[in-house]
């Protein structure tokens, strides 16, 4: 495996960062998780745009241009002969002194890993996932905006632990107002009376690239899509529920807090959108 580090492709044993890197010391950095399907990097432009926006939001100047970063991703995929897999693109603040001051850091590290990922067991793509509501709320947008895909994922990890403890592979996170935000690594949708609904970006969520692709696919298919405020009640009484993410793709959620959603199996609109998304990933849409 060849890892891209600051312009070079190096064996993974040589792909190392300093213990003084603020990415390690403080979670100070940004990242993207991107898929490769059939040798093509999926929705790369959108991931690059979000990466640079996340970096800008934390006042991190990425040394390369977006065009150079795009080429570096493609180069890493080619060097690893990856046809179907997963890319982790990471920018750290770089090494500095022991202190928060970003002015005492230098050399942000650009790391690109091309590997494989399987987030959920295949059978759950047929059966659907069980969810619980985490007591850990999503970061307050005025503390750390969930729109920034930063290297500090403790907020999500703490909620994920609550899910795992309850035998659920995903957990629902509410925002500081008690509204539905998203899951720990996935966005959430419901279907109610044939209408597709998902929390709006001002609900304190990461604006998922898969989320946006599914919204477009649904509209193309003639569905009404609403980006709204959702409460947990809306989820409990919904007809269908599903999650979206680069790693997860589209996966049904069949219960929340032990309560079945709809009839407790993946619903027809969920299944249809899952198929349409698969077609899109295969370049057939
Ligand atoms: N919300 C959160 C908090 C996320 O971390 C999503 C939504 C979905 O966004 P995209 O743009 O992927 O549709 C994410 C993304 C992993 C992994 O390693 C997690 C994500 C993406 C890729 C890999 O667990 N989450």
Coordinates of C-alpha atoms and ligand atoms in Angstrom, one line a residue:
X1 CA 0.0 0.0 0.0
X2 CA 1.3 3.4 -1.0
X3 CA 0.3 6.4 1.1
X4 CA 0.4 10.0 -0.3
X5 CA 2.2 12.3 2.1
X6 CA 2.9 15.9 1.2
X7 CA 3.6 15.2 -2.5
X8 CA 5.2 11.8 -2.3
X9 CA 3.8 8.3 -2.4
X10 CA 5.5 6.3 0.3
X11 CA 5.1 2.7 1.8
X12 CA 2.7 2.8 4.7
X13 CA 5.5 2.0 7.2
X14 CA 7.1 5.3 6.2
X15 CA 3.9 7.3 6.4
X16 CA 4.3 8.9 9.8
X17 CA 3.6 12.2 11.5
X18 CA 5.3 14.0 14.4
X19 CA 4.0 13.4 17.9
X20 CA 4.0 17.3 18.0
X21 CA 1.5 17.5 15.2
X22 CA -1.5 19.4 16.4
X23 CA -3.7 17.0 14.5
X24 CA -2.7 14.4 17.1
X25 CA -2.3 16.7 20.1
X26 CA -5.6 18.6 19.7
X27 CA -7.6 17.0 16.9
X28 CA -6.7 20.2 14.9
X29 CA -7.2 19.4 11.3
X30 CA -9.9 18.4 8.7
X31 CA -10.6 15.3 6.6
X32 CA -12.8 13.7 4.0
X33 CA -14.0 10.1 3.5
X34 CA -14.5 9.5 -0.2
X35 CA -15.5 6.4 -2.2
X36 CA -14.1 4.9 -5.4
X37 CA -16.4 2.9 -7.6
X38 CA -15.3 1.2 -10.8
X39 CA -12.0 3.0 -10.6
X40 CA -13.6 6.5 -10.5
X41 CA -13.5 8.7 -7.5
X42 CA -17.2 9.4 -6.6
X43 CA -18.3 13.1 -6.3
X44 CA -14.7 14.2 -5.8
X45 CA -15.3 17.8 -6.6
X46 CA -17.9 18.1 -3.8
X47 CA -15.5 16.4 -1.3
X48 CA -12.7 18.8 -2.3
X49 CA -15.0 21.8 -1.9
X50 CA -16.1 20.7 1.5
X51 CA -12.5 20.0 2.6
X52 CA -11.4 23.5 1.7
X53 CA -14.4 25.0 3.4
X54 CA -13.8 23.0 6.6
X55 CA -10.1 24.1 6.5
X56 CA -11.1 27.7 5.9
X57 CA -13.5 27.5 8.9
X58 CA -10.7 26.5 11.2
X59 CA -8.2 29.0 9.7
X60 CA -6.1 26.2 8.2
X61 CA -4.3 27.1 4.9
X62 CA -4.0 24.0 2.8
X63 CA -0.6 24.3 1.0
X64 CA -2.0 22.9 -2.3
X65 CA -4.6 24.2 -4.6
X66 CA -7.9 22.3 -4.9
X67 CA -6.8 21.3 -8.5
X68 CA -3.5 19.9 -7.1
X69 CA -5.4 18.0 -4.4
X70 CA -7.8 16.5 -6.9
X71 CA -4.8 15.3 -8.9
X72 CA -3.1 13.9 -5.8
X73 CA -6.3 11.9 -4.9
X74 CA -6.4 10.4 -8.5
X75 CA -2.7 9.7 -8.3
X76 CA -3.0 7.8 -5.0
X77 CA -6.0 5.7 -6.4
X78 CA -4.0 4.8 -9.5
X79 CA -0.8 4.0 -7.5
X80 CA -2.8 1.5 -5.4
X81 CA -4.7 0.1 -8.3
X82 CA -7.9 0.7 -6.4
X83 CA -11.1 0.0 -8.3
X84 CA -13.6 -0.1 -5.4
X85 CA -12.7 1.3 -2.1
X86 CA -12.4 4.2 0.2
X87 CA -10.2 7.3 0.4
X88 CA -9.3 9.0 3.6
X89 CA -8.0 12.5 2.9
X90 CA -6.5 14.2 6.0
X91 CA -5.0 17.6 6.5
X92 CA -3.4 18.2 9.9
X93 CA -2.4 21.6 11.4
X94 CA 1.2 20.4 11.4
X95 CA 3.9 20.1 14.1
X96 CA 4.2 22.9 16.7
X97 CA 5.0 23.6 20.3
X98 CA 2.9 22.3 23.2
X99 CA 0.2 25.0 23.2
X100 CA -2.9 25.8 21.2
X101 CA -1.4 28.7 19.2
X102 CA -1.6 27.9 15.5
X103 CA 1.1 30.5 14.8
X104 CA 3.5 28.2 16.6
X105 CA 2.8 25.4 14.1
X106 CA 4.3 24.8 10.6
X107 CA 3.9 22.4 7.7
X108 CA 0.3 21.1 7.6
X109 CA 0.5 17.5 6.6
X110 CA -1.5 16.2 3.6
X111 CA -2.2 12.5 3.9
X112 CA -4.2 10.4 1.4
X113 CA -4.9 6.8 2.2
X114 CA -6.6 4.6 -0.4
X115 CA -8.0 1.4 1.2
X116 CA -11.3 -0.5 1.5
X117 CA -14.2 0.0 3.9
X118 CA -17.2 -2.0 5.0
X119 CA -19.1 -0.1 7.6
X120 CA -22.1 -2.4 8.2
X121 CA -22.5 -6.1 7.7
X122 CA -24.0 -6.9 4.3
X123 CA -27.2 -8.5 5.8
X124 CA -28.1 -5.2 7.4
X125 CA -28.5 -3.7 4.0
X126 CA -31.4 -6.1 3.5
X127 CA -32.8 -6.1 7.0
X128 CA -32.1 -2.5 8.1
X129 CA -30.5 -1.0 11.2
X130 CA -31.7 -0.5 14.7
X131 CA -31.2 2.9 16.2
X132 CA -31.3 4.4 19.7
X133 CA -31.3 8.0 20.6
X134 CA -28.0 9.0 22.2
X135 CA -28.1 11.2 25.3
X136 CA -25.0 13.0 24.0
X137 CA -26.3 15.9 21.9
X138 CA -24.6 17.0 18.7
X139 CA -22.1 19.8 19.1
X140 CA -23.7 23.2 19.6
X141 CA -23.2 25.0 16.2
X142 CA -21.8 28.0 18.1
X143 CA -19.2 25.8 19.9
X144 CA -18.0 23.7 17.0
X145 CA -20.0 23.8 13.8
X146 CA -21.1 20.3 12.7
X147 CA -20.6 21.6 9.2
X148 CA -16.8 21.4 9.7
X149 CA -15.5 17.9 9.1
X150 CA -12.8 18.2 11.7
X151 CA -10.4 15.6 13.1
X152 CA -12.1 16.0 16.5
X153 CA -14.9 13.3 16.4
X154 CA -15.3 12.8 20.1
X155 CA -18.8 14.2 20.1
X156 CA -19.8 11.5 17.6
X157 CA -17.7 8.8 19.2
X158 CA -19.4 9.3 22.6
X159 CA -22.8 9.0 20.9
X160 CA -21.6 5.9 19.0
X161 CA -20.5 4.2 22.2
X162 CA -24.0 4.7 23.6
X163 CA -25.3 3.0 20.5
X164 CA -22.9 0.1 20.7
X165 CA -23.7 -0.4 24.4
X166 CA -27.4 -0.7 23.4
X167 CA -26.5 -3.2 20.6
X168 CA -27.2 -0.6 17.9
X169 CA -24.6 0.1 15.1
X170 CA -25.9 3.7 14.8
X171 CA -27.3 6.3 17.2
X172 CA -29.5 9.2 16.6
X173 CA -28.2 12.6 17.8
X174 CA -30.4 15.5 18.7
X175 CA -29.3 19.1 18.5
X176 CA -29.0 21.6 21.3
X177 CA -32.7 22.5 20.8
X178 CA -33.9 19.0 21.2
X179 CA -34.5 18.5 17.4
X180 CA -33.3 15.7 15.3
X181 CA -29.9 16.4 13.9
X182 CA -28.2 13.3 12.4
X183 CA -26.6 10.0 13.3
X184 CA -22.9 9.7 14.4
X185 CA -21.6 9.2 10.9
X186 CA -24.7 9.4 8.7
X187 CA -27.5 11.8 7.8
X188 CA -31.0 10.7 8.4
X189 CA -34.2 10.8 6.3
X190 CA -37.8 9.8 6.9
X191 CA -40.8 9.2 4.7
X192 CA -44.2 10.3 5.8
X193 CA -47.3 10.0 3.6
X194 CA -45.0 9.7 0.5
X195 CA -43.0 12.8 1.3
X196 CA -39.3 12.6 2.0
X197 CA -38.1 14.7 4.9
X198 CA -34.6 15.4 6.3
X199 CA -33.3 17.9 8.8
X200 CA -32.3 21.2 7.2
X201 CA -28.6 22.3 7.4
X202 CA -29.5 24.7 10.2
X203 CA -30.4 21.7 12.4
X204 CA -26.7 21.5 13.2
X205 CA -25.6 18.7 10.9
X206 CA -22.8 17.9 8.6
X207 CA -24.2 18.6 5.1
X208 CA -23.6 15.2 3.7
X209 CA -22.6 14.7 0.1
X210 CA -24.6 11.5 0.0
X211 CA -27.5 13.4 1.6
X212 CA -27.4 16.0 -1.2
X213 CA -27.1 13.3 -3.9
X214 CA -30.1 11.4 -2.5
X215 CA -32.2 14.6 -2.4
X216 CA -31.4 15.2 -6.1
X217 CA -32.2 11.6 -7.0
X218 CA -35.5 11.7 -5.1
X219 CA -36.5 15.0 -6.8
X220 CA -35.6 13.5 -10.2
X221 CA -37.8 10.5 -9.3
X222 CA -40.7 13.0 -8.7
X223 CA -40.8 12.8 -5.0
X224 CA -41.4 15.8 -2.8
X225 CA -38.4 16.5 -0.6
X226 CA -38.5 18.8 2.4
X227 CA -35.5 20.0 4.4
X228 CA -37.2 20.8 7.7
X229 CA -37.0 20.7 11.5
X230 CA -37.8 17.1 12.7
X231 CA -38.6 16.0 16.2
X232 CA -38.2 12.5 17.6
X233 CA -42.0 12.2 17.4
X234 CA -41.8 12.6 13.7
X235 CA -39.4 9.7 13.6
X236 CA -41.5 7.5 15.8
X237 CA -44.6 8.0 13.6
X238 CA -42.8 7.9 10.3
X239 CA -43.5 5.3 7.6
X240 CA -39.9 4.7 6.6
X241 CA -36.5 5.9 7.8
X242 CA -33.0 5.6 6.2
X243 CA -29.5 6.8 6.7
X244 CA -27.0 8.1 4.1
X245 CA -23.2 8.5 4.1
X246 CA -20.2 7.9 1.9
X247 CA -19.3 4.8 3.8
X248 CA -22.8 3.7 4.7
X249 CA -24.4 4.6 1.3
X250 CA -28.2 4.2 1.7
X251 CA -29.3 1.9 4.6
X252 CA -32.7 1.5 6.1
X253 CA -33.3 2.2 9.8
X254 CA -36.1 -0.1 11.1
X255 CA -36.4 0.8 14.7
X256 CA -35.7 3.7 17.1
X257 CA -35.4 3.2 20.9
X258 CA -37.0 -0.3 20.5
X259 CA -40.0 1.1 18.6
X260 CA -40.5 -0.2 15.1
X261 CA -40.5 2.4 12.3
X262 CA -43.4 1.7 9.9
X263 CA -43.8 -2.0 9.8
X264 CA -40.3 -2.7 11.1
X265 CA -38.8 -3.5 7.7
X266 CA -37.1 -1.4 4.9
X267 CA -39.9 0.5 3.1
X268 CA -40.5 0.8 -0.6
X269 CA -39.3 4.4 -1.1
X270 CA -36.1 3.5 0.9
X271 CA -35.5 0.5 -1.4
X272 CA -36.1 2.5 -4.5
X273 CA -33.7 5.3 -3.5
X274 CA -31.1 2.8 -2.5
X275 CA -31.3 1.3 -6.0
X276 CA -31.1 4.7 -7.6
X277 CA -28.1 5.6 -5.5
X278 CA -26.4 2.3 -6.5
X279 CA -27.0 3.2 -10.1
X280 CA -25.5 6.6 -9.6
X281 CA -22.4 5.1 -8.0
X282 CA -22.0 2.8 -11.0
X283 CA -22.2 5.8 -13.3
X284 CA -25.6 4.8 -14.7
X285 CA -27.7 7.7 -13.7
Ligands
LIG1 N1 -22.8 13.1 9.3 C1 -21.6 12.9 9.9 C2 -21.4 13.3 11.3 C3 -20.5 12.3 9.2 O1 -19.4 12.1 9.8 C4 -22.1 12.1 7.3 C5 -23.0 12.7 8.1 C6 -22.4 11.7 5.9 O2 -21.7 12.6 5.0 P1 -21.2 12.2 3.6 O3 -20.7 13.4 3.0 O4 -20.2 11.1 3.7 O5 -22.5 11.8 2.9 C7 -20.8 11.9 7.9 C8 -19.7 11.3 7.1 C9 -16.2 6.6 8.7 C10 -16.8 7.5 7.8 O6 -15.0 6.3 8.6 C11 -17.8 8.4 8.2 C12 -18.3 9.2 7.2 C13 -17.9 9.2 5.9 C14 -17.0 8.3 5.5 C15 -16.4 7.4 6.4 O7 -16.9 6.1 9.7 N2 -19.2 10.1 7.7

